[in-house]
């Protein structure tokens, strides 16, 4: 099951957004244009725009209004990816060279800056001051998250609560806000947009947990990078945290440093992959998903609700 | 004459802003807090908050409203400095080590990101959607300016128009917008805030030209870095452009590369410093200042107008 299939009723609107995204990053500065296009063409699932549009269906849906929110959210997401790749010193993103790798950190920094700026520019088409407040606060949290991720690197004595707070800022918040702002920009009522925020939050948590599982279990071909890259970089995710309940493995993980012996690292990753840590991680992801589905019960029945349910189920099963 | 002296009627409000600035960058993440405070304590003339407050005096002045705009503008300015220092690979800013130097480029990148995010957060207290549109478009231009500055480095066949466009984006625009938004957030009428925008633009152009002159003429002690640093870094400013009207000097300047012989570089800088290029640059700066003063004639007489005039005159005479 591919995500784009279940979204066919949105097809025309998503195509419009794709075209507008390309327009949004147009620049008469060649280098900037090239770098932005490279990022845009690398794809991505456009999850944030999809949620914006679907949640706008709970208000007065007007694509020419709501597209501004959808584009703004995707641009913020893309900007955060570019800056993240600088922080992570990543060479590849979705199997393609990152901007920092193709050019350098400085180009990546200002390409991200430019995308964020363009995002704000789109948001100004939304008149509701509340929308701006919600977004600004989310951006503050995303920035804090960026930094906390560095701080928590190779810090093996962290717990699951630390991890959950980190992925909230890294992923769940922007998906929650996509849902909320989709509804807000379509003038949906408060009860509705609050539920959609919480729905998005649960979906985002579940989504990131699965991302972190796949980093261990998927093939290098699917990931576009070697499996276990997170742990190799000192990023401690849920499977690693569960795996550390095994005291012997815990000791070995605690010894991971940047220059760890490759063979030992491979063994640790295989160990985690074959442990019950994966299953436990799936269970937590599923709990968030179930909560998301329960939240939807309080919303009126409409085709968008059905699609939100489908997406939630898809996320539980995705393999890449 | 010091800028803070002529601003004494604003003293209490500026102190309030200083305190709020410190609060604004508070973070429970130590590293972020330290980096932001280092930048804040490095000072700066707080020109943008001063203009925001003064221009708000042309509307209904309420410090508790207008402070949001003042802080937002100063935070955007600070964020752009931090990212600029990464782009310029600068070790010193106002004689103090930069964030990139004290920590590294990555810390500088996200400290800038965080400041920008906090700035947006403050702006959301201003309800007028126009204010957000003005600011978002300015941020886009500032970002473009960052990149153009790199593109134009060591490109000696540029002309004065290229230079003026660059300093518009680098400096004048944010000062223009400080003036405009000060008036807008105090509910001033359209004629007034348009004049103030143009006033700020002229002041900003004049201000940056003088900055670029001082880079040649001031002492290392005043600058906090060696004189002629701009040209040494390949940044071609107005004095260099005027100096290139001398064909012999032009040839020597065209040969400047990153690894240029120190003695030859010193000679070129001394040459420019003693040429009429400095005087010509002052003349252009003065033209902008005069235009700024003429613009003020169309505004009603009030104490703020007198202070804007004083600041304009101060800028023409400043030595650091």
Coordinates of C-alpha atoms in Angstrom, one line a residue:
Chain A
X1 CA 0.0 0.0 0.0
X2 CA 1.4 3.3 -1.0
X3 CA 0.5 6.5 0.7
X4 CA -0.2 8.3 -2.6
X5 CA -2.9 5.7 -3.5
X6 CA -5.1 6.2 -0.5
X7 CA -5.0 9.9 -1.2
X8 CA -6.4 9.9 -4.7
X9 CA -9.4 12.2 -3.9
X10 CA -6.8 14.8 -3.0
X11 CA -4.8 14.2 -6.2
X12 CA -5.5 17.4 -8.0
X13 CA -5.0 19.6 -5.0
X14 CA -1.7 17.8 -4.1
X15 CA -0.5 18.3 -7.6
X16 CA -1.3 22.0 -7.3
X17 CA 0.7 22.1 -4.1
X18 CA 3.6 20.3 -5.7
X19 CA 3.7 23.0 -8.5
X20 CA 3.3 25.8 -6.0
X21 CA 6.2 24.3 -3.9
X22 CA 8.4 24.5 -6.9
X23 CA 7.4 28.1 -7.5
X24 CA 7.8 28.9 -3.8
X25 CA 11.5 28.3 -3.8
X26 CA 12.2 29.9 -7.1
X27 CA 15.2 32.3 -6.9
X28 CA 17.1 34.3 -9.3
X29 CA 20.2 33.3 -7.4
X30 CA 21.4 30.2 -9.3
X31 CA 23.1 28.4 -6.4
X32 CA 20.1 28.8 -4.2
X33 CA 17.7 27.7 -6.8
X34 CA 19.8 24.6 -7.6
X35 CA 20.1 23.6 -3.9
X36 CA 16.4 24.1 -3.2
X37 CA 15.4 22.1 -6.3
X38 CA 17.7 19.3 -5.3
X39 CA 16.0 19.1 -2.0
X40 CA 12.5 19.3 -3.5
X41 CA 13.1 16.7 -6.1
X42 CA 14.5 14.3 -3.4
X43 CA 10.8 13.9 -2.7
X44 CA 9.4 13.0 0.6
X45 CA 5.9 11.9 1.3
X46 CA 4.4 15.4 1.7
X47 CA 2.7 14.1 4.8
X48 CA 2.3 17.6 6.3
X49 CA 0.5 19.0 3.3
X50 CA -1.7 15.9 3.2
X51 CA -2.7 16.4 6.8
X52 CA -3.3 20.2 6.3
X53 CA -5.7 19.5 3.4
X54 CA -7.5 16.6 5.0
X55 CA -8.0 18.5 8.3
X56 CA -9.2 21.6 6.4
X57 CA -12.1 19.4 5.2
X58 CA -13.5 19.8 8.7
X59 CA -14.0 23.5 8.1
X60 CA -14.8 25.5 4.9
X61 CA -12.4 23.9 2.5
X62 CA -10.9 26.4 0.0
X63 CA -7.7 25.1 -1.6
X64 CA -6.6 28.6 -2.6
X65 CA -6.6 29.6 1.0
X66 CA -5.5 26.4 2.7
X67 CA -2.7 25.8 0.2
X68 CA -0.7 28.6 1.9
X69 CA -0.7 26.7 5.2
X70 CA 0.2 23.4 3.4
X71 CA 3.1 25.0 1.6
X72 CA 4.3 26.8 4.7
X73 CA 4.4 23.6 6.7
X74 CA 6.2 21.6 4.0
X75 CA 8.8 24.4 3.6
X76 CA 9.4 24.6 7.4
X77 CA 9.8 20.8 7.4
X78 CA 12.3 21.0 4.4
X79 CA 14.2 23.8 6.1
X80 CA 14.5 21.8 9.3
X81 CA 15.8 18.8 7.3
X82 CA 18.6 20.8 5.7
X83 CA 19.7 22.3 9.0
X84 CA 19.4 18.8 10.6
X85 CA 21.8 17.4 7.9
X86 CA 24.3 20.0 8.9
X87 CA 24.0 19.1 12.6
X88 CA 24.2 15.4 11.8
X89 CA 27.0 15.8 9.3
X90 CA 24.9 13.6 7.0
X91 CA 26.1 12.9 3.5
X92 CA 22.9 11.2 2.3
X93 CA 19.2 11.9 2.7
X94 CA 16.8 9.5 1.1
X95 CA 19.7 8.0 -0.8
X96 CA 20.6 11.3 -2.4
X97 CA 23.5 13.5 -1.5
X98 CA 22.6 16.3 1.0
X99 CA 23.1 19.9 0.4
X100 CA 25.9 20.1 2.9
X101 CA 27.6 17.2 1.0
X102 CA 27.0 18.6 -2.5
X103 CA 28.0 22.1 -1.6
X104 CA 28.9 22.8 2.0
X105 CA 27.5 23.6 5.4
X106 CA 27.2 27.3 4.7
X107 CA 25.1 26.7 1.5
X108 CA 23.0 24.3 3.5
X109 CA 22.5 26.9 6.3
X110 CA 21.3 29.7 4.1
X111 CA 19.2 27.4 1.8
X112 CA 17.4 26.4 5.0
X113 CA 17.1 30.0 6.1
X114 CA 15.7 30.9 2.7
X115 CA 13.1 28.1 2.8
X116 CA 12.0 29.2 6.3
X117 CA 11.7 32.8 5.1
X118 CA 9.6 31.7 2.1
X119 CA 7.5 29.7 4.5
X120 CA 6.7 32.7 6.6
X121 CA 5.9 34.6 3.5
X122 CA 3.2 32.0 2.6
X123 CA 1.8 32.0 6.1
X124 CA 1.2 35.8 5.9
X125 CA -1.7 35.0 3.5
X126 CA -3.5 33.4 6.5
X127 CA -5.1 36.3 8.4
X128 CA -6.0 34.6 11.7
X129 CA -3.4 35.7 14.2
X130 CA -3.9 32.5 16.2
X131 CA -2.4 30.5 13.3
X132 CA 0.7 32.6 13.5
X133 CA 1.0 32.1 17.2
X134 CA 0.6 28.4 16.9
X135 CA 3.2 28.2 14.2
X136 CA 5.8 30.5 15.9
X137 CA 5.7 28.5 19.1
X138 CA 6.1 25.2 17.1
X139 CA 9.2 26.6 15.3
X140 CA 10.7 27.6 18.7
X141 CA 10.1 24.0 19.9
X142 CA 11.5 22.5 16.7
X143 CA 14.7 24.6 17.2
X144 CA 15.0 23.5 20.8
X145 CA 14.6 19.9 19.6
X146 CA 17.5 20.3 17.1
X147 CA 19.7 21.3 19.9
X148 CA 18.6 18.7 22.4
X149 CA 19.3 16.1 19.9
X150 CA 23.0 17.1 19.9
X151 CA 23.1 17.4 23.7
X152 CA 21.6 13.9 24.0
X153 CA 24.0 12.3 21.6
X154 CA 26.1 9.4 23.0
X155 CA 24.3 10.1 26.4
X156 CA 23.4 6.5 27.1
X157 CA 21.9 7.0 30.5
X158 CA 18.8 8.7 29.1
X159 CA 15.4 7.2 29.5
X160 CA 12.3 6.7 27.3
X161 CA 10.8 9.9 28.5
X162 CA 13.8 11.8 27.1
X163 CA 13.4 10.0 23.8
X164 CA 9.7 10.8 23.6
X165 CA 10.2 14.5 24.4
X166 CA 12.9 14.5 21.6
X167 CA 10.7 13.0 18.9
X168 CA 7.8 15.2 19.9
X169 CA 9.9 18.2 19.0
X170 CA 11.5 16.5 16.0
X171 CA 8.4 15.2 14.3
X172 CA 5.2 15.0 16.2
X173 CA 4.8 18.7 16.9
X174 CA 4.9 19.8 13.2
X175 CA 2.5 17.0 12.2
X176 CA 0.2 18.0 15.1
X177 CA 0.4 21.6 14.0
X178 CA -0.3 20.7 10.3
X179 CA -3.5 19.1 11.4
X180 CA -4.5 21.9 13.7
X181 CA -3.6 24.7 11.3
X182 CA -5.4 22.9 8.4
X183 CA -8.5 23.1 10.5
X184 CA -7.9 26.6 11.8
X185 CA -7.2 28.1 8.4
X186 CA -10.5 26.5 7.2
X187 CA -12.3 28.1 10.1
X188 CA -13.2 24.9 11.9
X189 CA -14.4 25.2 15.5
X190 CA -12.2 24.9 18.5
X191 CA -13.3 21.4 19.6
X192 CA -12.4 20.1 16.1
X193 CA -9.0 21.7 15.8
X194 CA -8.0 20.6 19.3
X195 CA -8.9 17.0 18.5
X196 CA -7.0 17.2 15.2
X197 CA -4.0 18.6 17.0
X198 CA -3.9 15.6 19.4
X199 CA -4.6 13.2 16.5
X200 CA -1.6 14.7 14.6
X201 CA 0.5 14.4 17.7
X202 CA -0.2 10.7 18.2
X203 CA 0.3 10.0 14.5
X204 CA 3.6 11.9 14.5
X205 CA 4.9 10.0 17.6
X206 CA 3.9 6.7 16.0
X207 CA 5.5 7.7 12.7
X208 CA 8.8 8.6 14.2
X209 CA 9.0 5.5 16.3
X210 CA 8.5 3.4 13.2
X211 CA 11.2 5.5 11.4
X212 CA 13.5 4.7 14.2
X213 CA 12.6 1.0 14.0
X214 CA 13.2 0.9 10.3
X215 CA 16.6 2.4 10.8
X216 CA 17.5 -1.0 12.4
X217 CA 15.4 -3.4 10.4
X218 CA 15.1 -2.0 6.8
X219 CA 17.7 -2.8 4.1
X220 CA 20.4 -0.3 3.1
X221 CA 18.7 -0.1 -0.3
X222 CA 15.3 1.0 1.2
X223 CA 16.9 3.4 3.6
X224 CA 19.4 4.9 1.2
X225 CA 22.0 4.6 4.0
X226 CA 23.4 1.7 6.0
X227 CA 21.1 0.2 8.7
X228 CA 21.8 1.2 12.3
X229 CA 23.1 4.6 11.3
X230 CA 21.2 6.3 14.1
X231 CA 23.1 4.5 16.8
X232 CA 26.4 4.7 14.9
X233 CA 25.9 8.5 15.0
X234 CA 25.2 8.4 18.8
X235 CA 21.5 9.0 18.4
X236 CA 19.7 6.8 20.9
X237 CA 16.3 5.7 19.7
X238 CA 13.6 3.6 21.2
X239 CA 14.8 0.2 20.0
X240 CA 18.3 0.9 21.6
X241 CA 16.6 2.0 24.8
X242 CA 14.6 -1.1 25.0
X243 CA 17.6 -3.2 24.1
X244 CA 19.5 -1.8 27.0
X245 CA 17.1 -3.5 29.4
X246 CA 19.4 -6.5 28.7
X247 CA 22.3 -5.6 31.0
X248 CA 25.0 -7.3 28.9
X249 CA 24.0 -5.5 25.8
X250 CA 23.6 -2.3 27.9
X251 CA 27.3 -2.5 28.8
X252 CA 28.3 -2.9 25.2
X253 CA 26.1 0.0 24.0
X254 CA 27.5 2.2 26.7
X255 CA 30.9 1.8 25.2
X256 CA 29.9 3.1 21.8
X257 CA 32.0 6.1 20.7
X258 CA 32.5 7.9 17.4
X259 CA 35.5 5.7 16.6
X260 CA 34.0 2.4 17.6
X261 CA 35.4 -0.8 16.0
X262 CA 33.1 -1.5 12.9
X263 CA 32.7 -5.2 13.7
X264 CA 31.6 -4.6 17.3
X265 CA 29.1 -2.0 16.0
X266 CA 27.7 -4.4 13.4
X267 CA 27.3 -7.0 16.1
X268 CA 25.4 -4.6 18.4
X269 CA 23.1 -3.6 15.6
X270 CA 22.3 -7.2 14.7
X271 CA 21.7 -8.0 18.3
X272 CA 19.2 -5.2 18.7
X273 CA 17.6 -6.1 15.4
X274 CA 17.0 -9.7 16.6
X275 CA 16.0 -8.7 20.1
X276 CA 12.4 -8.1 21.4
X277 CA 13.3 -4.4 21.5
X278 CA 11.9 -4.1 17.9
X279 CA 8.6 -5.7 18.9
X280 CA 8.3 -3.6 22.0
X281 CA 8.9 -0.5 19.9
X282 CA 6.2 -1.5 17.5
X283 CA 3.9 -2.0 20.5
X284 CA 4.4 1.6 21.6
X285 CA 4.0 2.9 18.1
X286 CA 0.8 1.0 17.9
X287 CA -0.5 2.4 21.2
X288 CA -0.1 5.9 19.8
X289 CA -1.9 4.9 16.6
X290 CA -4.8 3.4 18.5
X291 CA -5.1 6.6 20.5
X292 CA -5.1 8.6 17.2
X293 CA -7.9 6.4 15.9
X294 CA -9.9 6.7 19.1
X295 CA -9.6 10.5 18.9
X296 CA -11.2 10.5 15.5
X297 CA -14.4 9.0 16.9
X298 CA -15.3 12.4 18.3
X299 CA -15.2 14.0 14.9
X300 CA -18.2 14.1 12.5
X301 CA -18.2 11.4 9.8
X302 CA -17.0 12.7 6.4
X303 CA -14.7 11.4 3.7
X304 CA -11.7 13.2 5.2
X305 CA -12.2 11.3 8.4
X306 CA -12.1 8.0 6.6
X307 CA -8.9 9.0 4.9
X308 CA -7.3 10.0 8.2
X309 CA -8.1 6.6 9.5
X310 CA -6.6 5.0 6.4
X311 CA -3.4 7.0 6.8
X312 CA -3.2 6.0 10.5
X313 CA -3.4 2.4 9.5
X314 CA -1.0 2.8 6.6
X315 CA 1.6 4.3 9.0
X316 CA 1.4 1.2 11.2
X317 CA 2.3 -1.0 8.3
X318 CA 4.8 1.0 6.4
X319 CA 8.0 -0.6 5.5
X320 CA 10.0 2.4 4.3
Chain B
X1 CA 28.5 62.3 20.7
X2 CA 27.3 58.9 21.8
X3 CA 24.0 57.5 20.5
X4 CA 22.8 56.6 23.9
X5 CA 23.0 60.2 25.1
X6 CA 20.6 61.6 22.5
X7 CA 18.1 58.9 23.3
X8 CA 17.7 59.7 26.9
X9 CA 13.9 60.4 26.7
X10 CA 13.6 56.7 25.7
X11 CA 15.9 55.5 28.4
X12 CA 13.4 53.7 30.6
X13 CA 11.8 52.0 27.6
X14 CA 15.1 51.0 26.2
X15 CA 16.1 49.5 29.5
X16 CA 12.8 47.6 29.6
X17 CA 13.7 46.2 26.1
X18 CA 17.2 45.3 27.2
X19 CA 15.7 43.2 30.0
X20 CA 13.1 41.7 27.8
X21 CA 15.8 40.8 25.2
X22 CA 17.6 38.8 27.9
X23 CA 14.3 37.1 28.8
X24 CA 13.5 36.4 25.2
X25 CA 16.5 34.2 24.6
X26 CA 16.3 32.3 27.9
X27 CA 16.5 28.6 27.4
X28 CA 16.8 25.6 29.7
X29 CA 19.4 24.2 27.3
X30 CA 22.6 25.5 28.8
X31 CA 24.6 25.6 25.6
X32 CA 22.0 27.6 23.8
X33 CA 21.6 30.0 26.7
X34 CA 25.3 30.6 26.9
X35 CA 25.7 31.2 23.2
X36 CA 22.8 33.6 23.1
X37 CA 23.9 35.5 26.1
X38 CA 27.4 35.9 24.7
X39 CA 25.9 37.5 21.6
X40 CA 23.6 39.7 23.6
X41 CA 26.3 40.9 25.9
X42 CA 28.5 41.7 23.0
X43 CA 26.2 44.7 22.8
X44 CA 25.4 46.5 19.7
X45 CA 23.8 49.9 19.4
X46 CA 20.2 48.6 19.5
X47 CA 19.5 50.9 16.5
X48 CA 16.5 48.8 15.4
X49 CA 14.7 49.0 18.7
X50 CA 15.4 52.7 18.9
X51 CA 13.8 53.3 15.5
X52 CA 10.9 51.1 16.3
X53 CA 10.1 53.1 19.5
X54 CA 10.7 56.5 17.9
X55 CA 8.5 55.7 14.9
X56 CA 5.8 54.3 17.1
X57 CA 5.6 57.8 18.6
X58 CA 3.8 58.8 15.3
X59 CA 0.9 56.6 16.3
X60 CA -0.6 55.6 19.6
X61 CA 2.5 54.8 21.6
X62 CA 2.1 51.9 24.0
X63 CA 5.4 50.4 25.1
X64 CA 3.8 47.1 26.1
X65 CA 2.6 46.6 22.6
X66 CA 5.4 48.1 20.6
X67 CA 8.1 46.4 22.6
X68 CA 7.2 43.1 20.8
X69 CA 8.1 44.7 17.5
X70 CA 11.3 46.2 18.9
X71 CA 12.4 42.8 20.3
X72 CA 11.4 40.9 17.2
X73 CA 13.5 43.2 15.0
X74 CA 16.6 43.1 17.3
X75 CA 16.4 39.3 17.5
X76 CA 16.1 39.0 13.7
X77 CA 19.1 41.2 13.4
X78 CA 21.1 39.2 15.9
X79 CA 20.1 35.9 14.2
X80 CA 21.4 37.3 10.9
X81 CA 24.7 38.3 12.5
X82 CA 25.3 34.8 13.8
X83 CA 24.6 33.2 10.5
X84 CA 26.6 35.9 8.7
X85 CA 29.6 35.1 10.9
X86 CA 29.3 31.5 9.8
X87 CA 29.2 32.6 6.1
X88 CA 32.1 35.0 6.6
X89 CA 34.1 32.5 8.7
X90 CA 34.6 35.4 11.1
X91 CA 36.4 34.8 14.4
X92 CA 35.6 38.2 15.9
X93 CA 32.6 40.4 16.1
X94 CA 32.9 43.7 17.8
X95 CA 36.2 42.5 19.2
X96 CA 34.7 39.5 20.9
X97 CA 34.9 35.9 19.7
X98 CA 32.0 34.9 17.5
X99 CA 29.8 31.9 18.4
X100 CA 31.2 29.9 15.4
X101 CA 34.7 30.6 16.9
X102 CA 33.8 29.9 20.5
X103 CA 31.9 26.7 19.7
X104 CA 31.4 25.8 16.0
X105 CA 29.4 26.5 12.9
X106 CA 26.7 24.1 14.0
X107 CA 26.1 25.8 17.3
X108 CA 26.1 29.1 15.5
X109 CA 23.5 27.8 13.0
X110 CA 21.0 26.7 15.6
X111 CA 21.6 29.6 17.9
X112 CA 20.6 31.8 15.0
X113 CA 17.6 29.6 14.2
X114 CA 16.5 29.8 17.8
X115 CA 16.7 33.6 17.9
X116 CA 14.8 33.8 14.7
X117 CA 12.1 31.5 16.1
X118 CA 11.9 33.5 19.3
X119 CA 11.6 36.7 17.2
X120 CA 8.6 35.2 15.3
X121 CA 7.1 34.3 18.6
X122 CA 7.2 37.9 19.8
X123 CA 5.8 39.2 16.5
X124 CA 2.7 37.1 17.0
X125 CA 1.7 39.5 19.7
X126 CA 1.1 42.1 16.9
X127 CA -2.3 41.4 15.5
X128 CA -2.2 43.4 12.2
X129 CA -1.6 40.9 9.4
X130 CA 0.1 43.6 7.4
X131 CA 2.9 43.7 9.9
X132 CA 3.6 40.0 9.4
X133 CA 3.6 40.4 5.6
X134 CA 6.1 43.3 5.8
X135 CA 8.4 41.3 8.1
X136 CA 8.2 38.0 6.2
X137 CA 9.1 39.7 2.9
X138 CA 12.0 41.5 4.6
X139 CA 13.4 38.2 6.0
X140 CA 13.2 36.7 2.5
X141 CA 15.2 39.6 1.1
X142 CA 17.8 39.5 4.0
X143 CA 18.3 35.8 3.2
X144 CA 18.8 36.5 -0.5
X145 CA 21.2 39.2 0.5
X146 CA 23.3 36.7 2.6
X147 CA 23.7 34.6 -0.4
X148 CA 24.4 37.4 -2.9
X149 CA 27.2 38.5 -0.6
X150 CA 28.9 35.1 -1.1
X151 CA 28.3 35.1 -4.8
X152 CA 29.8 38.6 -5.2
X153 CA 32.9 37.8 -3.2
X154 CA 36.2 38.4 -5.1
X155 CA 34.0 39.5 -8.1
X156 CA 35.9 42.7 -8.9
X157 CA 34.0 43.5 -12.1
X158 CA 30.9 44.6 -10.1
X159 CA 29.6 48.1 -10.1
X160 CA 28.2 50.5 -7.5
X161 CA 24.6 49.4 -8.3
X162 CA 25.5 45.8 -7.3
X163 CA 27.0 47.2 -4.0
X164 CA 23.9 49.3 -3.3
X165 CA 21.6 46.4 -3.8
X166 CA 23.7 44.3 -1.5
X167 CA 23.7 46.8 1.4
X168 CA 20.0 47.4 0.9
X169 CA 19.4 43.7 1.7
X170 CA 22.2 43.5 4.3
X171 CA 21.3 46.6 6.4
X172 CA 18.9 49.2 5.0
X173 CA 15.9 47.0 4.6
X174 CA 15.7 45.9 8.2
X175 CA 16.2 49.5 9.4
X176 CA 13.5 50.6 7.0
X177 CA 11.2 47.9 8.3
X178 CA 12.0 48.8 11.9
X179 CA 10.7 52.3 11.2
X180 CA 7.7 51.2 9.2
X181 CA 6.7 48.5 11.7
X182 CA 7.2 50.8 14.7
X183 CA 4.6 53.1 13.1
X184 CA 2.3 50.3 11.9
X185 CA 2.2 48.6 15.3
X186 CA 1.2 51.9 16.9
X187 CA -1.6 52.3 14.3
X188 CA 0.0 55.3 12.5
X189 CA -1.7 56.2 9.1
X190 CA -0.4 54.9 5.8
X191 CA 1.2 58.2 4.6
X192 CA 3.3 58.3 7.9
X193 CA 4.5 54.7 7.9
X194 CA 5.4 55.0 4.2
X195 CA 7.6 58.0 4.8
X196 CA 9.2 56.4 7.8
X197 CA 10.0 53.3 5.7
X198 CA 11.8 55.5 3.2
X199 CA 13.5 57.5 6.0
X200 CA 14.8 54.2 7.5
X201 CA 15.9 53.0 4.1
X202 CA 18.0 56.1 3.6
X203 CA 19.4 56.0 7.1
X204 CA 20.3 52.4 6.6
X205 CA 22.1 52.9 3.3
X206 CA 24.0 55.8 4.8
X207 CA 24.8 53.8 8.0
X208 CA 26.2 50.8 6.0
X209 CA 28.3 53.0 3.7
X210 CA 29.9 54.6 6.8
X211 CA 30.5 51.2 8.3
X212 CA 32.3 50.2 5.1
X213 CA 34.4 53.4 5.2
X214 CA 35.3 52.8 8.8
X215 CA 36.5 49.3 7.9
X216 CA 39.3 51.1 6.0
X217 CA 39.9 54.2 8.2
X218 CA 39.3 53.2 11.8
X219 CA 41.9 51.8 14.1
X220 CA 42.1 48.1 14.8
X221 CA 41.3 48.9 18.4
X222 CA 38.0 50.7 17.5
X223 CA 37.0 48.0 15.0
X224 CA 37.9 45.0 17.1
X225 CA 39.5 43.6 13.9
X226 CA 42.3 44.7 11.6
X227 CA 41.4 47.5 9.2
X228 CA 40.7 46.5 5.6
X229 CA 39.2 43.2 6.7
X230 CA 36.3 43.5 4.2
X231 CA 38.6 43.6 1.1
X232 CA 40.9 41.0 2.6
X233 CA 37.8 38.7 2.7
X234 CA 36.9 39.5 -0.8
X235 CA 33.9 41.7 0.1
X236 CA 34.0 44.7 -2.3
X237 CA 32.6 47.8 -0.7
X238 CA 32.1 51.4 -1.8
X239 CA 35.6 52.7 -1.1
X240 CA 37.1 49.9 -3.1
X241 CA 34.8 50.4 -6.0
X242 CA 35.6 54.1 -6.1
X243 CA 39.3 53.4 -5.7
X244 CA 39.1 51.2 -8.8
X245 CA 38.5 54.2 -10.9
X246 CA 42.3 54.6 -10.7
X247 CA 43.3 52.1 -13.4
X248 CA 46.6 51.2 -11.8
X249 CA 45.0 50.4 -8.4
X250 CA 42.2 48.6 -10.3
X251 CA 44.7 46.2 -11.7
X252 CA 46.2 45.5 -8.3
X253 CA 42.8 45.0 -6.7
X254 CA 41.7 42.6 -9.4
X255 CA 44.6 40.4 -8.4
X256 CA 43.4 40.0 -4.8
X257 CA 42.9 36.4 -3.9
X258 CA 42.4 34.6 -0.6
X259 CA 46.1 33.8 -0.3
X260 CA 47.4 37.3 -1.4
X261 CA 50.8 38.4 -0.1
X262 CA 50.3 40.3 3.2
X263 CA 52.5 43.2 2.2
X264 CA 50.8 43.8 -1.1
X265 CA 47.4 43.7 0.7
X266 CA 48.6 46.3 3.3
X267 CA 49.8 48.5 0.5
X268 CA 46.5 48.4 -1.3
X269 CA 44.5 49.1 1.8
X270 CA 46.8 52.1 2.7
X271 CA 46.3 53.3 -0.9
X272 CA 42.6 53.2 -0.7
X273 CA 42.6 54.8 2.7
X274 CA 44.6 57.8 1.4
X275 CA 42.7 58.1 -1.9
X276 CA 39.7 60.3 -2.7
X277 CA 37.6 57.1 -2.6
X278 CA 37.0 57.7 1.1
X279 CA 35.7 61.3 0.5
X280 CA 33.5 60.1 -2.4
X281 CA 32.0 57.4 -0.2
X282 CA 31.3 60.0 2.5
X283 CA 29.6 62.1 -0.1
X284 CA 27.2 59.3 -1.1
X285 CA 26.5 58.5 2.5
X286 CA 25.7 62.2 3.1
X287 CA 23.4 62.2 0.1
X288 CA 21.3 59.5 1.7
X289 CA 21.3 61.3 5.0
X290 CA 20.1 64.5 3.4
X291 CA 17.3 62.6 1.7
X292 CA 16.4 61.1 5.0
X293 CA 16.2 64.6 6.6
X294 CA 14.1 66.0 3.8
X295 CA 11.7 63.1 4.1
X296 CA 11.1 64.0 7.8
X297 CA 9.8 67.4 6.7
X298 CA 6.6 65.8 5.6
X299 CA 5.9 64.5 9.2
X300 CA 4.2 66.4 11.9
X301 CA 6.5 68.2 14.4
X302 CA 6.9 66.1 17.6
X303 CA 9.8 65.2 20.0
X304 CA 10.3 61.9 18.2
X305 CA 10.9 63.8 14.9
X306 CA 13.6 65.9 16.5
X307 CA 15.3 62.7 17.8
X308 CA 15.1 61.1 14.4
X309 CA 16.9 64.2 13.0
X310 CA 19.5 64.0 15.7
X311 CA 20.1 60.3 15.0
X312 CA 20.5 61.0 11.3
X313 CA 23.1 63.7 12.1
X314 CA 24.9 61.5 14.5
X315 CA 25.2 58.7 11.9
X316 CA 26.9 61.1 9.6
X317 CA 29.5 61.8 12.2
X318 CA 30.0 58.5 13.9
X319 CA 33.6 57.3 14.2
X320 CA 32.9 53.7 15.2

